[in-house]
């Protein structure tokens, strides 16, 4: 089924708990991602018969199942032990030199479950499938979704009993900032060094030592966060355990793509302080990277000099990010002028203009002021100056999608799924595979939510 080579399992025992997923009552495959299966060079026909594997009832050949240990700062507060509380890494599938973690999420309790049941409800699993695959189609590094499988068991959530499901998640790795943090906090220098070597081999073969890895992760995260920002995406839980070393987006909990744009927008019901608001994301990325640097300090030689150098390296993040953001916003307006782009965002925020549709309207009908902004005097002035700068429509086409996963559409797919109808979920995932063109098929998915449809809060769904 897979060609596993399990390098993480070869790390010392204290990096994880070797264990199998907990079997479920009645595995039923809801969806298999054929395109991803093809990319991974695995036989989709074989996988289609693999509900028992995806539900955790059968361990495929070559797997070395385990739950990973990590820690993290959650909303700024330190949690000394987190870990895979509801996930099992089956193994690392290797083809043509590429290595993918294959992980089951919602696969039962582990020693890291704390108060949780180790399970996932169908809704959040569908949500992660939709959003992570949309993110990939939008060209942003992300963990992928290979399959959704119903377990036949019920999970209890605040909203009531829900059907349980397992997401088969595929990632470059599941190494997080929090993976380094847990060993730093335990003053386990030997483990830190082995994790460093492992992470460098996997993600940054050219990086030299801890400072090299730090620089590499900084660049990857600057690039990632700038791309989120350019899509109006709000991650929602940028805790250090939800920031990867690979630079892939991970953890589609309370995330959302903004519709009506406001820089201080927050969706997550638990983010009461707005810590992870859209506009704060670059600063939070830096904060998290500072935690990574702190964790790596013991490997950086004499402490005083190491602190000085790490601080200097971290200081470089603002420029790294500014360069990435300049690329993103310049492409979005088709003009290499960051200030002009920022001015547009400011005007948009006055009326909370639809983020996606405003940029798309400028792309497809540059001579016309986008709907919702026509009455804005600043917009008229901006528009004239922008046209005078001769925007490059071809560049804009590659930066401004026609569709994003709108929250009410995601919600609609989830609710239908709960009622046993997966057609809206399938349709939504299908149209989101080509976000760059207006088609008759995706017309209905381009419309912003009406006030009645609008989703203003999202939940972690744990
Ligand atoms: P998250 O909010 O998904 O980033 O998860 C934070 C921590 O809580 C991780 O250690 C998860 O494994 C754990 N967790 C989340 N949901 C559950 C659950 N239903 N059962 C056990 N652990 C969970
Ligand atoms: Mg997480």
Coordinates of C-alpha atoms and ligand atoms in Angstrom, one line a residue:
X1 CA 0.0 0.0 0.0
X2 CA 2.7 2.5 1.1
X3 CA 6.5 2.2 1.0
X4 CA 7.3 3.2 4.5
X5 CA 10.7 4.1 5.9
X6 CA 10.3 5.2 9.5
X7 CA 13.1 7.6 10.4
X8 CA 11.2 9.2 13.3
X9 CA 10.7 5.8 14.9
X10 CA 14.4 5.3 14.8
X11 CA 14.9 8.3 17.1
X12 CA 15.2 7.5 20.8
X13 CA 12.2 6.1 22.6
X14 CA 11.6 9.3 24.5
X15 CA 10.6 11.1 21.3
X16 CA 7.3 9.2 21.1
X17 CA 5.1 6.4 22.3
X18 CA 5.1 3.4 20.0
X19 CA 1.5 2.3 19.8
X20 CA -1.3 1.4 17.3
X21 CA -4.5 3.3 16.7
X22 CA -7.5 2.1 18.7
X23 CA -9.9 0.1 16.4
X24 CA -13.3 1.5 15.6
X25 CA -16.7 -0.2 15.0
X26 CA -17.4 0.2 11.3
X27 CA -14.9 2.0 9.0
X28 CA -16.6 3.6 6.0
X29 CA -14.6 5.6 3.5
X30 CA -16.2 9.0 2.8
X31 CA -13.6 10.3 0.4
X32 CA -10.2 9.4 -1.0
X33 CA -8.0 12.0 -2.5
X34 CA -7.1 10.5 -5.9
X35 CA -4.9 13.4 -7.0
X36 CA -2.8 13.2 -3.8
X37 CA -2.6 9.4 -4.1
X38 CA -1.3 9.8 -7.6
X39 CA 1.3 12.4 -6.4
X40 CA 2.4 10.0 -3.7
X41 CA 2.7 7.2 -6.3
X42 CA 0.3 4.9 -4.4
X43 CA -2.3 2.8 -6.1
X44 CA -5.7 4.6 -5.6
X45 CA -7.6 1.3 -6.2
X46 CA -5.8 -0.3 -3.3
X47 CA -6.4 2.7 -1.1
X48 CA -10.1 2.7 -2.0
X49 CA -10.3 -0.7 -0.2
X50 CA -8.3 0.7 2.7
X51 CA -11.0 2.0 5.0
X52 CA -9.8 -0.4 7.7
X53 CA -6.3 1.1 7.4
X54 CA -7.5 4.7 7.4
X55 CA -9.7 4.0 10.4
X56 CA -6.8 2.4 12.3
X57 CA -8.2 -1.1 12.3
X58 CA -5.5 -2.6 10.3
X59 CA -1.8 -1.6 10.3
X60 CA -0.4 -1.6 6.8
X61 CA 2.9 -3.4 6.0
X62 CA 6.0 -1.5 7.0
X63 CA 4.3 0.9 9.3
X64 CA 5.7 1.8 12.7
X65 CA 2.8 3.5 14.4
X66 CA 3.6 6.0 17.1
X67 CA 2.3 9.1 18.9
X68 CA 4.7 12.0 18.9
X69 CA 5.7 14.0 22.0
X70 CA 5.8 17.8 21.9
X71 CA 5.0 20.8 24.0
X72 CA 4.1 24.3 23.2
X73 CA 3.0 27.8 24.0
X74 CA -0.8 28.0 23.6
X75 CA -2.0 31.6 23.5
X76 CA 1.3 32.6 25.0
X77 CA 1.0 30.3 28.0
X78 CA 3.5 27.4 28.4
X79 CA 2.1 23.8 28.2
X80 CA 5.0 21.5 29.2
X81 CA 3.5 18.5 27.6
X82 CA 1.1 18.2 24.7
X83 CA 1.9 15.5 22.1
X84 CA -0.4 13.6 19.7
X85 CA -3.4 13.2 21.9
X86 CA -5.6 12.0 19.1
X87 CA -3.3 11.2 16.3
X88 CA -1.0 8.3 15.3
X89 CA 1.8 8.6 12.8
X90 CA 1.6 5.4 10.7
X91 CA 4.9 5.9 9.0
X92 CA 6.8 7.9 6.4
X93 CA 5.9 7.0 2.8
X94 CA 9.0 7.4 0.6
X95 CA 8.9 7.6 -3.2
X96 CA 11.5 9.0 -5.5
X97 CA 13.4 10.7 -2.7
X98 CA 10.3 12.4 -1.3
X99 CA 9.1 11.6 2.2
X100 CA 5.6 12.0 3.5
X101 CA 4.3 11.5 7.0
X102 CA 1.1 9.5 6.9
X103 CA -0.9 10.3 10.0
X104 CA -4.3 9.2 11.3
X105 CA -6.0 12.1 13.2
X106 CA -8.9 11.1 15.4
X107 CA -7.5 7.6 16.0
X108 CA -8.1 7.1 19.7
X109 CA -6.5 8.0 23.0
X110 CA -2.8 8.1 23.6
X111 CA -0.7 8.9 26.7
X112 CA -0.8 12.5 25.5
X113 CA -4.6 12.8 25.4
X114 CA -5.0 14.5 28.8
X115 CA -8.7 15.0 29.2
X116 CA -9.6 14.3 25.6
X117 CA -11.2 11.2 24.1
X118 CA -8.6 10.9 21.3
X119 CA -11.3 11.2 18.7
X120 CA -12.5 13.6 16.1
X121 CA -16.0 14.5 15.0
X122 CA -16.9 14.3 11.4
X123 CA -17.4 18.1 11.0
X124 CA -13.8 19.2 11.9
X125 CA -12.5 16.4 9.8
X126 CA -14.4 17.5 6.7
X127 CA -13.3 21.1 7.5
X128 CA -9.7 20.2 7.5
X129 CA -10.0 18.2 4.3
X130 CA -11.8 21.1 2.5
X131 CA -9.4 23.8 3.8
X132 CA -6.1 22.1 3.5
X133 CA -6.8 20.9 0.0
X134 CA -8.0 24.4 -1.0
X135 CA -4.8 25.8 0.5
X136 CA -2.8 23.5 -1.6
X137 CA -4.7 24.4 -4.8
X138 CA -4.0 28.1 -3.9
X139 CA -0.3 27.3 -4.0
X140 CA 0.4 27.6 -0.3
X141 CA 2.5 25.0 1.5
X142 CA 0.2 22.9 3.7
X143 CA -0.4 19.5 5.2
X144 CA -2.6 17.5 2.9
X145 CA -5.7 15.3 3.3
X146 CA -5.6 11.9 1.8
X147 CA -8.9 10.4 3.1
X148 CA -11.8 10.9 5.4
X149 CA -13.2 7.7 7.1
X150 CA -16.3 7.4 9.3
X151 CA -15.7 5.3 12.4
X152 CA -19.2 4.1 13.0
X153 CA -18.8 5.3 16.6
X154 CA -20.3 8.4 18.2
X155 CA -18.2 11.1 19.9
X156 CA -19.6 13.5 22.5
X157 CA -19.1 17.1 21.9
X158 CA -20.4 20.3 23.4
X159 CA -23.0 20.5 20.6
X160 CA -24.1 17.0 21.3
X161 CA -23.3 13.5 20.0
X162 CA -21.6 13.5 16.6
X163 CA -20.5 10.8 14.2
X164 CA -16.8 10.1 14.7
X165 CA -14.3 10.3 11.8
X166 CA -10.6 9.9 11.1
X167 CA -8.6 12.2 8.8
X168 CA -5.6 10.7 7.0
X169 CA -3.2 13.6 7.0
X170 CA -0.1 13.7 4.9
X171 CA 2.7 16.1 5.7
X172 CA 6.4 16.8 5.0
X173 CA 6.8 16.0 8.7
X174 CA 4.9 16.7 11.9
X175 CA 8.0 18.3 13.6
X176 CA 6.8 21.5 15.3
X177 CA 8.5 24.4 17.2
X178 CA 7.0 22.6 20.2
X179 CA 8.9 19.4 19.4
X180 CA 12.2 21.4 20.0
X181 CA 10.6 23.1 23.0
X182 CA 9.8 19.9 24.9
X183 CA 13.4 18.7 24.9
X184 CA 14.7 22.1 25.7
X185 CA 12.4 22.4 28.7
X186 CA 13.6 18.9 29.9
X187 CA 17.2 20.1 29.4
X188 CA 17.7 17.0 27.2
X189 CA 20.5 18.3 25.1
X190 CA 21.2 15.0 23.5
X191 CA 17.6 14.7 22.3
X192 CA 17.7 18.3 21.0
X193 CA 20.8 17.5 19.0
X194 CA 19.3 14.4 17.5
X195 CA 16.1 16.3 16.6
X196 CA 18.2 19.1 15.1
X197 CA 20.0 16.6 12.9
X198 CA 16.8 14.8 12.0
X199 CA 15.1 18.1 11.0
X200 CA 18.0 19.4 9.0
X201 CA 18.3 16.1 7.1
X202 CA 14.6 16.2 6.3
X203 CA 13.9 19.9 5.7
X204 CA 17.1 21.9 5.3
X205 CA 19.9 19.7 4.1
X206 CA 22.0 22.8 3.3
X207 CA 21.5 24.4 6.7
X208 CA 24.5 24.4 9.1
X209 CA 23.8 23.7 12.7
X210 CA 21.1 25.2 14.9
X211 CA 21.5 28.8 13.6
X212 CA 21.3 27.4 10.0
X213 CA 18.0 25.7 10.8
X214 CA 16.7 28.8 12.6
X215 CA 17.4 30.8 9.5
X216 CA 15.8 28.2 7.3
X217 CA 12.6 28.0 9.3
X218 CA 12.4 31.8 9.5
X219 CA 12.5 32.1 5.7
X220 CA 9.9 29.3 5.3
X221 CA 7.6 30.9 7.8
X222 CA 8.0 34.4 6.4
X223 CA 7.0 33.0 3.1
X224 CA 4.1 31.0 4.4
X225 CA 2.6 33.8 6.6
X226 CA 2.9 36.4 3.8
X227 CA 0.9 34.0 1.5
X228 CA -1.8 33.5 4.2
X229 CA -2.0 37.3 4.5
X230 CA -2.4 37.7 0.8
X231 CA -5.5 35.4 0.8
X232 CA -7.1 37.0 3.8
X233 CA -6.5 33.8 5.7
X234 CA -6.6 33.7 9.5
X235 CA -5.0 30.6 11.1
X236 CA -6.6 31.2 14.4
X237 CA -4.4 29.0 16.6
X238 CA -0.8 30.0 15.9
X239 CA 0.5 28.2 19.0
X240 CA 4.0 27.0 18.9
X241 CA 2.8 23.4 18.6
X242 CA 0.9 24.4 15.5
X243 CA 3.9 25.9 13.7
X244 CA 5.9 23.4 11.6
X245 CA 9.6 23.3 10.9
X246 CA 8.8 22.4 7.3
X247 CA 6.9 25.6 6.7
X248 CA 3.7 23.9 5.9
X249 CA 0.4 25.2 7.2
X250 CA -0.8 22.8 10.0
X251 CA -3.9 22.6 12.2
X252 CA -7.1 23.7 10.5
X253 CA -9.0 24.3 13.7
X254 CA -10.7 27.6 14.0
X255 CA -9.1 29.1 10.9
X256 CA -11.1 31.0 8.3
X257 CA -10.7 33.0 5.1
X258 CA -12.0 36.5 5.6
X259 CA -14.8 37.8 3.5
X260 CA -15.5 41.4 4.5
X261 CA -11.9 42.6 5.1
X262 CA -10.8 44.1 8.4
X263 CA -7.2 43.8 9.6
X264 CA -8.3 43.1 13.2
X265 CA -10.6 40.3 12.2
X266 CA -10.7 37.2 14.4
X267 CA -12.9 34.1 14.1
X268 CA -11.9 31.7 16.8
X269 CA -14.3 31.6 19.6
X270 CA -11.5 31.0 22.1
X271 CA -9.3 33.9 20.9
X272 CA -11.0 36.5 23.1
X273 CA -8.0 38.9 23.1
X274 CA -7.5 38.8 19.3
X275 CA -4.0 37.5 19.7
X276 CA -4.2 35.7 16.4
X277 CA -6.1 38.4 14.5
X278 CA -5.2 38.6 10.7
X279 CA -2.9 41.6 11.1
X280 CA -1.0 40.1 14.1
X281 CA 0.1 37.0 12.3
X282 CA 3.6 38.1 11.1
X283 CA 4.4 39.3 14.7
X284 CA 3.2 36.1 16.1
X285 CA 5.3 34.1 13.7
X286 CA 8.3 36.0 14.9
X287 CA 7.3 35.4 18.6
X288 CA 7.1 31.7 17.8
X289 CA 10.4 31.8 16.0
X290 CA 11.9 33.4 19.1
X291 CA 10.7 30.4 21.1
X292 CA 12.4 28.1 18.5
X293 CA 15.6 30.1 18.9
X294 CA 15.4 29.8 22.7
X295 CA 14.9 26.1 22.5
X296 CA 17.9 25.7 20.2
X297 CA 20.2 27.9 22.4
X298 CA 21.8 25.0 24.3
X299 CA 23.2 23.8 20.9
X300 CA 24.5 27.2 19.9
X301 CA 27.7 27.2 22.0
X302 CA 28.7 29.7 24.8
X303 CA 25.4 31.2 25.9
X304 CA 26.1 34.9 25.9
X305 CA 27.4 35.0 22.3
X306 CA 24.7 32.6 21.2
X307 CA 22.0 34.9 22.6
X308 CA 23.5 37.8 20.8
X309 CA 23.7 36.0 17.5
X310 CA 20.3 34.5 17.7
X311 CA 18.8 37.9 18.5
X312 CA 20.5 39.4 15.5
X313 CA 19.2 36.6 13.3
X314 CA 15.7 37.0 14.6
X315 CA 15.9 40.7 14.0
X316 CA 16.2 39.8 10.4
X317 CA 12.7 38.5 10.3
X318 CA 11.0 41.8 9.7
X319 CA 13.0 42.3 6.5
X320 CA 12.4 38.8 5.4
X321 CA 8.7 39.1 5.9
X322 CA 8.6 42.6 4.3
X323 CA 10.2 41.2 1.2
X324 CA 7.7 38.3 1.0
X325 CA 4.8 40.6 1.6
X326 CA 6.0 43.0 -1.0
X327 CA 6.0 40.1 -3.5
X328 CA 2.5 39.1 -2.5
X329 CA 0.8 42.5 -2.4
X330 CA 2.6 43.7 -5.6
X331 CA 1.3 40.6 -7.5
X332 CA -2.2 41.2 -6.1
X333 CA -2.3 44.7 -7.5
X334 CA -0.1 44.0 -10.5
X335 CA 2.1 46.9 -9.6
X336 CA 5.4 46.8 -7.6
X337 CA 4.3 49.4 -5.1
X338 CA 3.7 48.2 -1.6
X339 CA 2.3 51.5 -0.4
X340 CA -0.3 51.5 -3.1
X341 CA -1.4 48.0 -2.1
X342 CA -1.6 49.0 1.6
X343 CA -3.7 52.0 0.7
X344 CA -6.1 49.8 -1.1
X345 CA -6.4 47.5 1.9
X346 CA -7.0 50.5 4.1
X347 CA -9.8 51.7 1.8
X348 CA -11.3 48.2 1.7
X349 CA -11.3 48.0 5.5
X350 CA -13.4 51.2 5.7
X351 CA -16.4 49.4 4.1
X352 CA -15.2 45.8 4.9
X353 CA -15.1 45.1 1.2
X354 CA -15.0 41.4 0.2
X355 CA -11.3 40.5 0.3
X356 CA -11.3 37.9 -2.5
X357 CA -13.8 39.5 -4.8
X358 CA -12.3 43.0 -4.6
X359 CA -8.9 41.8 -5.8
X360 CA -10.5 39.5 -8.4
X361 CA -12.7 42.3 -9.7
X362 CA -9.6 44.5 -10.3
X363 CA -8.0 41.5 -12.0
X364 CA -10.8 40.7 -14.4
X365 CA -12.4 44.1 -14.9
X366 CA -9.6 46.6 -14.2
X367 CA -11.4 49.6 -15.6
X368 CA -14.3 49.2 -13.2
X369 CA -14.3 50.1 -9.5
X370 CA -15.2 46.9 -7.6
X371 CA -18.7 46.6 -6.2
X372 CA -19.0 48.0 -2.7
X373 CA -16.3 50.6 -3.2
X374 CA -17.9 52.6 -6.0
X375 CA -19.2 55.2 -3.6
X376 CA -15.9 55.6 -1.8
X377 CA -14.2 58.9 -2.8
X378 CA -10.7 57.5 -1.8
X379 CA -11.3 54.5 -4.0
X380 CA -11.9 56.6 -7.1
X381 CA -8.7 58.5 -6.5
X382 CA -6.8 55.3 -5.8
X383 CA -8.2 53.6 -8.9
X384 CA -7.1 56.4 -11.2
X385 CA -3.6 56.3 -9.8
X386 CA -3.5 52.5 -10.0
X387 CA -4.6 52.4 -13.6
X388 CA -2.0 55.0 -14.4
X389 CA 0.6 52.6 -13.0
X390 CA -0.3 50.1 -15.7
X391 CA -1.1 47.0 -13.6
X392 CA 0.0 43.7 -15.0
X393 CA -3.2 41.6 -15.4
X394 CA -1.3 38.4 -16.1
X395 CA 0.5 38.7 -12.7
X396 CA -2.7 39.5 -11.0
X397 CA -4.3 36.4 -12.4
X398 CA -1.8 34.2 -10.5
X399 CA -2.3 36.1 -7.2
X400 CA -6.0 36.7 -6.9
X401 CA -8.2 33.6 -6.8
X402 CA -11.8 33.6 -8.0
X403 CA -12.9 31.3 -5.1
X404 CA -11.8 30.5 -1.6
X405 CA -13.5 28.2 0.9
X406 CA -16.2 30.6 2.1
X407 CA -17.2 29.9 5.7
X408 CA -20.9 29.4 5.0
X409 CA -20.1 27.0 2.2
X410 CA -17.8 25.0 4.5
X411 CA -20.5 25.0 7.1
X412 CA -23.1 23.9 4.6
X413 CA -20.9 21.0 3.5
X414 CA -20.4 20.0 7.1
X415 CA -24.1 20.1 8.1
X416 CA -25.1 18.1 5.0
X417 CA -22.4 15.6 6.0
X418 CA -23.8 15.2 9.4
X419 CA -27.2 14.5 7.8
X420 CA -25.5 11.8 5.7
X421 CA -25.3 13.7 2.4
X422 CA -21.8 14.2 1.2
X423 CA -22.7 15.7 -2.1
X424 CA -22.1 19.4 -1.0
X425 CA -18.8 18.4 0.5
X426 CA -17.7 16.7 -2.7
X427 CA -18.8 19.5 -4.9
X428 CA -17.1 22.1 -2.7
X429 CA -13.8 20.2 -2.7
X430 CA -14.1 19.7 -6.4
X431 CA -14.6 23.4 -7.3
X432 CA -11.9 24.5 -4.9
X433 CA -9.3 22.4 -6.9
X434 CA -9.3 25.1 -9.6
X435 CA -9.5 28.5 -7.7
X436 CA -8.0 30.5 -10.6
X437 CA -10.8 30.6 -13.1
X438 CA -14.4 31.8 -13.2
X439 CA -16.5 28.8 -14.4
X440 CA -20.2 28.1 -14.5
X441 CA -19.5 25.4 -12.0
X442 CA -18.0 27.7 -9.4
X443 CA -20.3 30.7 -9.9
X444 CA -22.4 29.9 -6.8
X445 CA -19.3 29.5 -4.7
X446 CA -18.0 33.0 -5.5
X447 CA -20.8 34.9 -3.8
X448 CA -20.1 36.3 -0.4
X449 CA -22.3 35.1 2.4
X450 CA -25.6 37.0 2.9
X451 CA -26.0 38.4 6.4
X452 CA -28.1 35.4 7.3
X453 CA -25.4 33.0 6.0
X454 CA -22.5 34.8 7.5
X455 CA -20.3 32.7 9.9
X456 CA -18.7 35.0 12.4
X457 CA -17.3 32.4 14.8
X458 CA -15.3 29.3 14.4
X459 CA -14.5 26.5 16.8
X460 CA -11.6 24.3 17.5
X461 CA -13.8 21.2 17.3
X462 CA -11.7 19.1 19.6
Ligands
LIG1 P1 -4.9 21.4 18.8 O1 -5.8 22.4 19.4 O2 -5.6 20.6 17.8 O3 -3.6 22.0 18.3 O4 -4.5 20.4 20.0 C1 -3.8 20.8 21.1 C2 -3.5 19.5 21.9 O5 -4.7 19.0 22.4 C3 -2.8 18.5 21.2 O6 -1.9 17.8 22.1 C4 -3.9 17.5 20.8 O7 -3.4 16.2 20.5 C5 -4.8 17.6 22.0 N1 -6.2 17.3 21.6 C6 -7.0 18.0 20.9 N2 -8.2 17.4 20.8 C7 -8.1 16.2 21.5 C8 -9.0 15.1 21.7 N3 -10.3 15.0 21.2 N4 -8.5 14.1 22.5 C9 -7.3 14.1 22.9 N5 -6.4 15.1 22.7 C10 -6.8 16.1 22.0
LIG2 MG1 -2.5 21.3 16.9

